[in-house]
Amino acid sequence: DLSSGINAEWPLRPGFESIQCVEITSQVIMKITRHSQHELEKQLDPHVNGVLLGLINENKGVLEVTHCFPLMNNEIDEDIETNREYQLEMERSLRLVNIDYQQVGFYQSTYLNTHCDRNFLENVFVYLEEMKEAIAVIYDPLKTKLGNLNIRAFKLSLPAFRLYREEKDFTATMLKDNSLTFENLFKEIPVMVKNSALTNVLLCEIDRIQESTACLTLPTSSYLEKSMQMLLSGLDEVNQDLQKINLHQRNVYKQQQQLLQNVQKRKIENAQREKDGLNPLPEEDFSKQFKPPPPLGRLEPLLSSNRIAAHCEMIEEHVRNGIGKLYLADSFMS
Amino acid sequence: KQWYQRRVVISAGNVVDNFERREDSNKRVIGTLLGRYDKGTVIISESFAVPHQETDEEVSMDMEYANRIGELQKKVNTNLYTVGWYSSGIVINEHSSLIHAFYKCQCPTPVHLTVDTQFKEQKMKINTHISLPIGVKGGSEGCIFTPVQYTVQGSEAEQVSLKFFNGLKLNKKSPNFNDREQLLSNCTDMLSQLNLVLDHVKKVGTVHIRSSYFFLSA
């Protein structure tokens, strides 16, 4: 039972917002990068995910991630079963060697910020339900290869979590009531890297064995191109969604018109019958016949708006740094 | 035959972590190394700890645990297999050869990695050994652990991470994951290296010292 030993009770406000910072050890980061690299070598698909283990330091409001292990990609059904057995087995075994065995979240690699989809939301929700301090760590291998280590931690914001608990798909009224927009769907928690003293000594030892000049690479067009493509496809999705909304509005309007027409007709008939001296027909409840079409789910558009915003931010940052590097390179040439 | 081992970084980190979490009764910790063979070199990629007890007279380890976790790891990382074992502390004694014998059943030439967590030589020395038999056949036989060369290598992403961690060693606070700050710190590093080279070149120019090979890792 994965939630054994994990606090499952629900004083929503105090526990949920209690984590101000996530401390990851360099060991965990190395493992994540290693796993991502490994998958890349094996099948050119850098999508990895795995489980994070650690402990919560409530006094400082810090979540410490001290260990992690990789999971297989859930492409075949057998993989899901194996993953589950693997998780349980690892939990049992890590207890024997004094490693923190409490699951505090999961990590996932992303490709140009496209991780933010329904699956991801579902996973974050599942982990949060078991433990209100759980986080999702996103690692961007592409950006790291370009020279900037990119590790971020996210969790669902409180209103988003509450809403998702009740409804799996949001409607526009729900969003308005909870003042939920794509900006406050996920909350980002700052990440710090913390090492023990011995690990620092080890790093000194390994120091200068391999140097990396990746950070000095000039901004290549391919990265920018890909980001722009993602942005364009995101905008396409938003466009389609707008069309759907339009269609929906028109349908609702049509329904209402028909309803009104029928009510009017009935009234006229009744007036006629009264004149003729007959009993009036009952004013049927036409609203049952003319049910309005169901409100559109707003979760997908919310997620795609989130993605688009992230793409814009990414492109902006990339270009900003790129221009700086270009000036640097220019001063070398002249 | 020369055997080189690579990607020792994560394993060494594991050893340190394991050592920090050990039961107080154990003076050292051991674990299995996973990796693969590649044209005469052994590449060590992963490792995991194995519970074991050791006193001056006897040593015992949980072999079933080692086998079980080894199998699990193989399922998830499909092209890794046992290539050796690690221990903390620089001492190699009969207990080590016993443990080594166990690992000999798992792979042809197990590699033994030691990480000196007690700073016998004022720094954390990492050594890799393989065991070779010595002695007279029919007479007293034994094995000797000979040191083997190793290099630490990693992919671009791993190198970037290492570089990032370098900035953390001296101060406890972690710097921002801000792109520009990382770029700044890298540029200042490069600047200091360039200054070093410039100094040396000037010296060679003016004092007519024999210019020695000056390796600067770019």
XYZ file of C-alpha atoms in Angstrom:
552
model
C 0.000 0.000 0.000
C 1.747 3.088 -1.259
C 0.165 5.467 1.218
C 1.329 3.543 4.253
C 2.981 5.833 6.720
C 1.922 8.925 4.817
C -0.360 11.396 6.471
C -3.681 11.226 4.692
C -5.853 13.553 6.714
C -7.142 16.788 5.375
C -6.754 20.138 7.053
C -6.517 21.680 3.636
C -5.109 25.105 4.171
C -2.222 24.636 6.618
C -0.691 21.531 5.063
C -1.091 22.459 1.447
C 0.762 25.719 1.526
C 3.360 24.597 4.010
C 6.156 23.900 1.580
C 8.037 27.038 0.633
C 11.090 25.486 -0.886
C 12.353 22.209 -2.263
C 15.877 21.056 -1.491
C 17.322 18.516 -3.862
C 20.683 16.850 -3.442
C 23.064 16.846 -6.356
C 22.933 13.052 -6.300
C 19.275 13.101 -7.288
C 19.896 15.597 -10.079
C 22.737 13.499 -11.434
C 20.511 10.437 -11.369
C 17.748 12.226 -13.240
C 20.121 13.527 -15.904
C 21.703 10.099 -16.141
C 18.337 8.413 -16.581
C 17.315 10.887 -19.245
C 20.590 10.430 -21.088
C 20.263 6.667 -20.865
C 16.794 6.685 -22.388
C 17.972 9.042 -25.088
C 20.758 6.659 -26.052
C 18.448 3.695 -26.035
C 15.557 4.936 -28.086
C 15.971 8.590 -28.975
C 12.986 9.415 -26.823
C 14.027 11.465 -23.846
C 10.786 11.083 -21.964
C 11.575 9.703 -18.570
C 9.767 9.588 -15.332
C 10.487 8.273 -11.929
C 9.706 8.560 -8.268
C 11.228 10.977 -5.788
C 11.888 9.996 -2.219
C 12.728 12.170 0.703
C 11.360 13.793 3.786
C 9.494 16.850 4.933
C 11.039 19.359 7.249
C 7.996 21.095 8.627
C 9.803 23.565 10.821
C 11.538 25.182 7.922
C 8.753 24.511 5.446
C 11.155 22.605 3.271
C 10.727 19.415 1.319
C 13.995 17.516 1.023
C 14.429 15.179 -1.874
C 17.229 12.777 -1.104
C 16.788 9.841 -3.425
C 15.010 8.841 -6.570
C 14.549 5.844 -8.768
C 13.446 5.586 -12.358
C 10.255 4.000 -13.657
C 9.668 2.498 -17.032
C 7.545 4.316 -19.554
C 3.977 3.119 -19.342
C 3.665 2.194 -22.926
C 2.581 -1.394 -22.559
C 0.177 -2.634 -19.934
C 2.746 -5.008 -18.535
C 4.939 -2.026 -17.828
C 2.349 -0.561 -15.507
C 2.223 -3.763 -13.503
C 5.982 -4.075 -13.403
C 6.237 -0.475 -12.314
C 3.889 -1.045 -9.447
C 5.732 -4.151 -8.249
C 9.013 -2.354 -8.697
C 7.868 0.565 -6.585
C 6.747 -1.649 -3.748
C 9.893 -3.719 -3.880
C 12.128 -0.658 -3.899
C 10.256 0.807 -0.963
C 10.804 -2.333 1.069
C 14.419 -2.666 0.112
C 15.405 0.931 0.691
C 14.215 0.656 4.248
C 16.932 -1.922 4.810
C 19.702 0.440 3.848
C 18.389 3.447 5.737
C 17.433 5.430 2.683
C 14.336 7.623 3.046
C 11.570 5.563 1.565
C 8.748 8.058 1.719
C 7.551 9.046 -1.731
C 7.411 12.804 -1.976
C 6.545 13.166 -5.611
C 7.671 12.238 -9.069
C 9.985 13.606 -11.726
C 9.397 13.895 -15.408
C 11.389 15.151 -18.328
C 9.907 17.596 -20.744
C 10.468 18.529 -24.337
C 10.185 22.274 -24.849
C 7.639 22.581 -22.063
C 5.088 20.212 -23.557
C 4.796 18.197 -20.379
C 1.798 20.161 -19.226
C -1.047 17.926 -20.369
C -3.900 15.965 -18.890
C -1.719 13.032 -17.901
C 0.600 15.272 -15.968
C -2.307 16.932 -14.194
C -3.703 13.546 -13.288
C -0.369 12.360 -11.902
C 0.152 15.485 -9.830
C -3.350 15.126 -8.486
C -2.869 11.479 -7.538
C 0.324 12.212 -5.636
C -1.220 15.252 -3.942
C -4.172 13.235 -2.819
C -1.906 10.836 -0.989
C 0.374 13.463 0.429
C -0.450 17.120 0.433
C 3.156 18.191 0.185
C 3.934 16.153 -2.915
C 5.643 17.902 -5.799
C 6.395 17.220 -9.415
C 9.899 17.983 -10.609
C 10.304 18.821 -14.255
C 13.691 18.427 -15.883
C 14.396 19.934 -19.263
C 17.184 17.964 -20.952
C 17.299 20.177 -24.032
C 17.898 23.332 -22.066
C 20.445 21.603 -19.894
C 22.337 20.488 -22.968
C 22.423 24.101 -24.076
C 24.251 24.953 -20.900
C 21.724 25.847 -18.232
C 20.657 23.251 -15.754
C 16.899 23.396 -15.699
C 15.060 21.809 -12.806
C 11.722 23.122 -11.570
C 9.173 21.947 -9.056
C 5.415 22.302 -9.444
C 2.248 21.403 -7.681
C -1.421 22.125 -8.231
C -2.647 25.322 -6.664
C -5.167 24.938 -3.898
C -8.302 26.029 -5.823
C -7.305 23.829 -8.764
C -6.829 20.875 -6.501
C -10.141 21.343 -4.749
C -11.963 21.708 -8.035
C -10.315 18.703 -9.621
C -11.259 16.597 -6.637
C -14.922 17.139 -7.368
C -15.072 17.435 -11.130
C -12.760 15.886 -13.621
C -13.589 18.527 -16.184
C -14.159 22.185 -15.482
C -16.862 24.449 -16.831
C -16.620 28.164 -17.313
C -18.825 28.965 -14.322
C -16.693 26.798 -12.061
C -13.595 28.619 -13.201
C -15.155 31.966 -12.551
C -16.421 30.952 -9.114
C -13.009 29.758 -8.036
C -11.151 32.536 -9.853
C -9.026 29.949 -11.570
C -7.110 30.955 -14.675
C -4.297 29.261 -16.541
C -1.839 31.349 -14.576
C -2.735 29.969 -11.200
C -3.407 26.406 -12.256
C 0.028 25.233 -11.216
C 2.172 26.728 -8.546
C 5.903 26.753 -8.961
C 7.997 26.152 -5.874
C 11.607 27.368 -5.783
C 14.256 24.671 -5.933
C 17.559 24.742 -4.098
C 20.410 22.334 -4.413
C 21.816 21.256 -1.100
C 24.656 18.842 -0.540
C 26.111 17.255 2.528
C 29.674 18.098 3.450
C 31.052 14.757 2.268
C 29.353 15.154 -1.081
C 30.963 18.563 -1.406
C 34.339 16.971 -0.841
C 33.561 14.409 -3.507
C 32.614 17.171 -5.918
C 35.929 18.856 -5.254
C 37.639 15.607 -6.072
C 35.802 15.148 -9.339
C 36.274 18.807 -10.144
C 38.035 19.855 -13.310
C 37.994 16.378 -14.694
C 35.521 17.339 -17.314
C 34.697 20.853 -18.293
C 31.716 21.928 -20.250
C 31.528 24.830 -22.628
C 27.934 24.147 -23.495
C 26.781 27.386 -21.942
C 28.807 29.365 -24.420
C 27.067 27.958 -27.491
C 25.524 30.637 -29.610
C 21.770 30.518 -29.915
C 20.995 28.119 -32.689
C 18.067 28.596 -34.945
C 16.821 25.035 -34.482
C 15.880 25.526 -30.852
C 14.092 28.730 -31.638
C 12.409 27.140 -34.630
C 11.085 24.241 -32.615
C 9.808 26.546 -29.893
C 8.016 28.681 -32.441
C 6.443 25.596 -33.973
C 5.165 24.539 -30.595
C 3.797 28.008 -30.036
C 2.013 27.934 -33.374
C 0.413 24.570 -32.704
C -0.660 25.819 -29.291
C -2.292 28.820 -30.896
C -4.015 26.496 -33.355
C -5.517 24.612 -30.446
C -6.759 27.811 -28.865
C -8.275 28.824 -32.190
C -10.121 25.539 -32.522
C -11.361 25.919 -29.008
C -12.709 29.393 -29.796
C -14.591 27.967 -32.733
C -16.060 25.290 -30.516
C -17.198 27.926 -28.044
C -18.814 29.910 -30.841
C -20.659 26.857 -32.064
C -21.765 26.048 -28.577
C -23.068 29.576 -28.011
C -25.015 29.452 -31.218
C -26.563 26.121 -30.279
C -27.588 27.391 -26.887
C -29.127 30.468 -28.457
C -31.030 28.353 -30.998
C -32.379 26.130 -28.244
C -33.577 29.076 -26.250
C -35.294 30.546 -29.279
C -37.097 27.300 -29.944
C -38.167 27.071 -26.346
C -39.576 30.599 -26.405
C -41.365 29.899 -29.674
C -43.020 26.823 -28.257
C -44.132 28.627 -25.123
C -45.571 31.429 -27.226
C -47.397 28.962 -29.453
C -48.880 27.271 -26.444
C -50.060 30.592 -25.037
C -51.718 31.538 -28.290
C -53.404 28.153 -28.496
C -54.688 28.526 -24.993
C -56.052 31.984 -25.666
C -57.809 30.565 -28.726
C -59.266 27.707 -26.748
C -60.569 30.034 -24.088
C -62.330 31.967 -26.753
C -63.817 28.716 -28.044
C -64.753 27.733 -24.519
C -62.497 24.679 -24.295
C -60.212 23.800 -21.454
C -56.809 25.229 -21.774
C -53.990 22.884 -22.456
C -51.431 22.676 -19.722
C -48.365 24.770 -20.183
C -45.980 21.987 -20.595
C -42.617 22.322 -19.307
C -40.834 22.647 -22.600
C -37.530 23.027 -20.961
C -37.440 19.251 -20.583
C -37.784 18.771 -24.291
C -35.285 21.395 -25.152
C -32.402 20.610 -22.925
C -29.555 23.000 -23.512
C -26.377 21.357 -24.768
C -23.920 20.518 -21.995
C -21.371 23.188 -21.115
C -17.980 22.745 -22.677
C -15.100 21.327 -20.670
C -12.544 24.044 -20.049
C -9.701 21.948 -18.743
C -7.971 21.267 -22.065
C -8.021 24.922 -23.168
C -6.701 25.879 -19.749
C -3.803 23.495 -20.137
C -3.037 24.651 -23.650
C -3.087 28.289 -22.529
C -0.632 27.314 -19.833
C 1.572 25.680 -22.448
C 1.465 28.707 -24.711
C 2.390 31.024 -21.851
C 5.308 28.759 -20.970
C 6.480 28.701 -24.594
C 6.372 32.483 -24.790
C 8.379 32.781 -21.614
C 10.910 30.259 -22.849
C 11.352 31.961 -26.206
C 11.704 35.324 -24.531
C 14.385 34.094 -22.182
C 16.237 32.228 -24.876
C 16.328 35.246 -27.154
C 17.336 37.566 -24.339
C 20.330 35.449 -23.410
C 21.072 34.795 -27.053
C 21.424 38.462 -27.834
C 23.851 38.859 -24.962
C 25.943 35.969 -26.265
C 25.882 37.363 -29.783
C 27.275 40.665 -28.523
C 29.980 38.787 -26.666
C 30.909 36.838 -29.769
C 30.875 40.011 -31.807
C 33.405 41.671 -29.523
C 35.698 38.694 -30.044
C 35.475 38.905 -33.800
C 36.211 42.591 -34.164
C 44.559 -5.746 -21.057
C 43.793 -2.334 -19.810
C 40.412 -1.772 -18.264
C 39.136 1.737 -17.854
C 36.088 2.604 -15.906
C 33.971 5.580 -16.661
C 31.012 7.476 -15.275
C 32.115 6.917 -11.799
C 30.456 10.100 -10.590
C 27.061 8.791 -9.661
C 28.432 5.666 -8.063
C 30.880 7.609 -5.973
C 28.062 9.882 -4.888
C 26.049 6.831 -3.936
C 28.898 5.508 -1.849
C 29.129 8.752 0.051
C 25.397 8.851 0.612
C 25.402 5.241 1.738
C 28.285 5.874 4.075
C 26.477 8.774 5.676
C 23.410 6.686 6.341
C 25.125 3.606 7.634
C 24.438 1.974 10.963
C 26.971 3.145 13.470
C 28.225 -0.362 14.048
C 29.552 -0.721 10.522
C 32.826 0.854 9.695
C 32.227 0.622 6.008
C 29.458 0.088 3.495
C 29.317 -1.989 0.363
C 27.120 -2.128 -2.661
C 26.863 -3.414 -6.203
C 28.041 -1.570 -9.274
C 25.998 -1.796 -12.446
C 27.144 -0.988 -15.913
C 28.175 -2.595 -19.137
C 31.226 -3.685 -21.087
C 32.251 -1.857 -24.180
C 35.261 -3.010 -26.205
C 37.687 -3.596 -23.424
C 36.422 -0.931 -21.075
C 33.977 -1.214 -18.283
C 31.442 1.560 -17.997
C 30.015 1.975 -14.527
C 26.674 3.729 -14.667
C 24.664 2.968 -11.576
C 25.024 1.464 -8.173
C 22.945 0.475 -5.192
C 23.702 -0.297 -1.589
C 23.613 -3.775 -0.121
C 23.108 -4.319 3.604
C 26.048 -6.028 5.235
C 27.606 -6.531 8.618
C 31.276 -6.615 9.315
C 33.259 -7.144 12.456
C 36.942 -7.819 12.826
C 36.436 -11.548 12.665
C 33.628 -12.120 10.260
C 31.703 -10.514 7.472
C 28.238 -11.178 6.170
C 26.178 -9.612 3.443
C 22.664 -10.014 2.244
C 23.308 -11.882 -0.991
C 19.648 -12.464 -1.680
C 19.045 -8.713 -1.473
C 21.849 -8.071 -3.911
C 20.436 -10.587 -6.358
C 16.882 -9.358 -6.022
C 17.665 -5.689 -6.484
C 20.067 -6.556 -9.275
C 17.232 -8.293 -11.132
C 14.885 -5.357 -10.535
C 17.378 -2.867 -11.825
C 17.984 -4.975 -14.893
C 14.256 -4.888 -15.651
C 14.141 -1.123 -15.567
C 17.558 -0.326 -17.020
C 17.668 -3.058 -19.554
C 21.224 -2.918 -20.730
C 22.951 -2.671 -17.390
C 24.346 -5.616 -15.499
C 26.535 -6.209 -12.506
C 30.107 -5.235 -13.175
C 31.536 -5.139 -9.694
C 31.129 -3.740 -6.239
C 32.111 -0.729 -4.194
C 33.117 -0.119 -0.624
C 33.842 2.962 1.391
C 37.189 3.267 3.086
C 40.515 2.494 1.543
C 41.237 -0.764 3.330
C 41.257 -3.990 1.349
C 41.482 -7.099 3.443
C 40.413 -10.768 3.482
C 36.831 -9.718 3.923
C 37.101 -7.846 0.678
C 38.345 -10.918 -1.109
C 35.399 -12.907 0.258
C 32.949 -10.336 -1.039
C 34.866 -10.207 -4.271
C 34.461 -13.965 -4.636
C 30.685 -13.522 -4.426
C 30.739 -10.985 -7.180
C 32.963 -13.207 -9.276
C 29.938 -15.495 -9.659
C 27.981 -12.647 -11.151
C 30.412 -11.322 -13.708
C 33.744 -12.473 -15.135
C 36.016 -9.735 -13.849
C 34.366 -7.734 -11.122
C 35.690 -4.265 -10.535
C 36.222 -3.066 -7.032
C 35.722 0.646 -6.424
C 36.833 2.252 -3.191
C 36.007 5.741 -2.069
C 38.058 6.892 0.850
C 35.544 8.568 3.127
C 38.032 8.830 5.951
C 40.565 10.967 4.140
C 43.595 8.839 4.856
C 45.521 10.917 2.372
C 43.964 14.287 3.126
C 41.516 13.921 0.287
C 38.776 11.626 -0.861
C 40.661 9.254 -3.061
C 38.741 7.105 -5.500
C 40.418 3.892 -6.600
C 39.402 1.098 -8.835
C 40.885 -2.387 -8.687
C 40.581 -5.753 -10.241
C 41.679 -8.925 -8.605
C 44.263 -11.193 -10.078
C 45.346 -14.549 -8.715
C 48.859 -14.885 -7.432
C 50.690 -17.658 -5.814
C 52.023 -21.035 -6.608
C 49.653 -23.640 -7.939
C 49.324 -26.361 -5.376
C 50.984 -24.135 -2.818
C 49.680 -21.022 -1.154
C 47.383 -19.142 -3.448
C 45.713 -15.840 -3.082
C 44.634 -12.851 -5.007
C 45.989 -9.397 -5.339
C 43.976 -6.306 -5.987
C 45.739 -4.303 -8.630
C 44.741 -0.736 -9.265
C 43.352 0.090 -12.661
C 43.034 3.408 -14.369
C 39.720 5.118 -14.543
C 38.332 8.237 -16.100
C 35.253 10.151 -15.177
C 33.088 10.863 -18.139
C 29.600 11.991 -18.719
C 27.259 13.354 -21.300
C 26.836 17.066 -21.980
C 23.913 17.323 -19.614
C 25.832 15.651 -16.803
C 28.809 17.926 -17.363
C 26.576 20.951 -17.180
C 25.111 19.708 -13.908
C 28.563 19.114 -12.492
C 29.617 22.588 -13.471
C 26.554 23.941 -11.768
C 27.366 22.055 -8.591
C 30.906 23.370 -8.637
C 29.585 26.744 -7.742
C 27.938 25.304 -4.658
C 30.939 23.718 -3.030
C 32.270 26.740 -1.269
C 29.105 28.444 -0.196
C 26.146 26.730 1.326
C 23.488 28.702 -0.484
C 22.472 27.493 -3.884
C 22.594 29.989 -6.705
C 19.627 30.723 -8.870
C 18.777 28.497 -11.746
C 18.823 31.723 -13.673
C 20.306 31.444 -17.128
C 22.137 34.702 -16.973
C 23.752 33.991 -13.638
C 24.987 30.650 -14.872
C 26.382 32.309 -17.971
C 28.051 34.951 -15.828
C 29.717 32.423 -13.567
C 30.914 30.418 -16.560
C 32.345 33.527 -18.189
C 34.229 34.516 -15.053
C 35.642 30.997 -14.861
C 36.816 31.215 -18.418
C 38.294 34.646 -17.754
C 40.367 33.359 -14.845
C 41.597 30.467 -16.967
C 42.565 32.835 -19.763
C 44.448 35.005 -17.290
C 46.372 31.966 -16.143
C 47.395 31.095 -19.679
C 48.320 34.708 -20.384
C 50.590 34.835 -17.347
C 52.348 31.686 -18.389
C 52.800 32.857 -21.957
C 54.241 36.152 -20.726
C 56.681 34.305 -18.508
C 57.785 32.110 -21.361
C 58.255 35.150 -23.537
C 60.291 37.259 -21.156
C 62.178 34.890 -18.873
C 63.072 32.410 -21.586
C 61.985 29.424 -19.542
C 61.467 26.265 -21.473
C 57.828 26.226 -22.233
C 56.384 23.080 -20.802
C 53.250 21.494 -21.988
C 50.513 23.376 -20.329
C 47.329 21.417 -20.362
C 44.321 23.540 -20.008
C 41.090 21.639 -20.099
C 38.882 23.729 -22.253
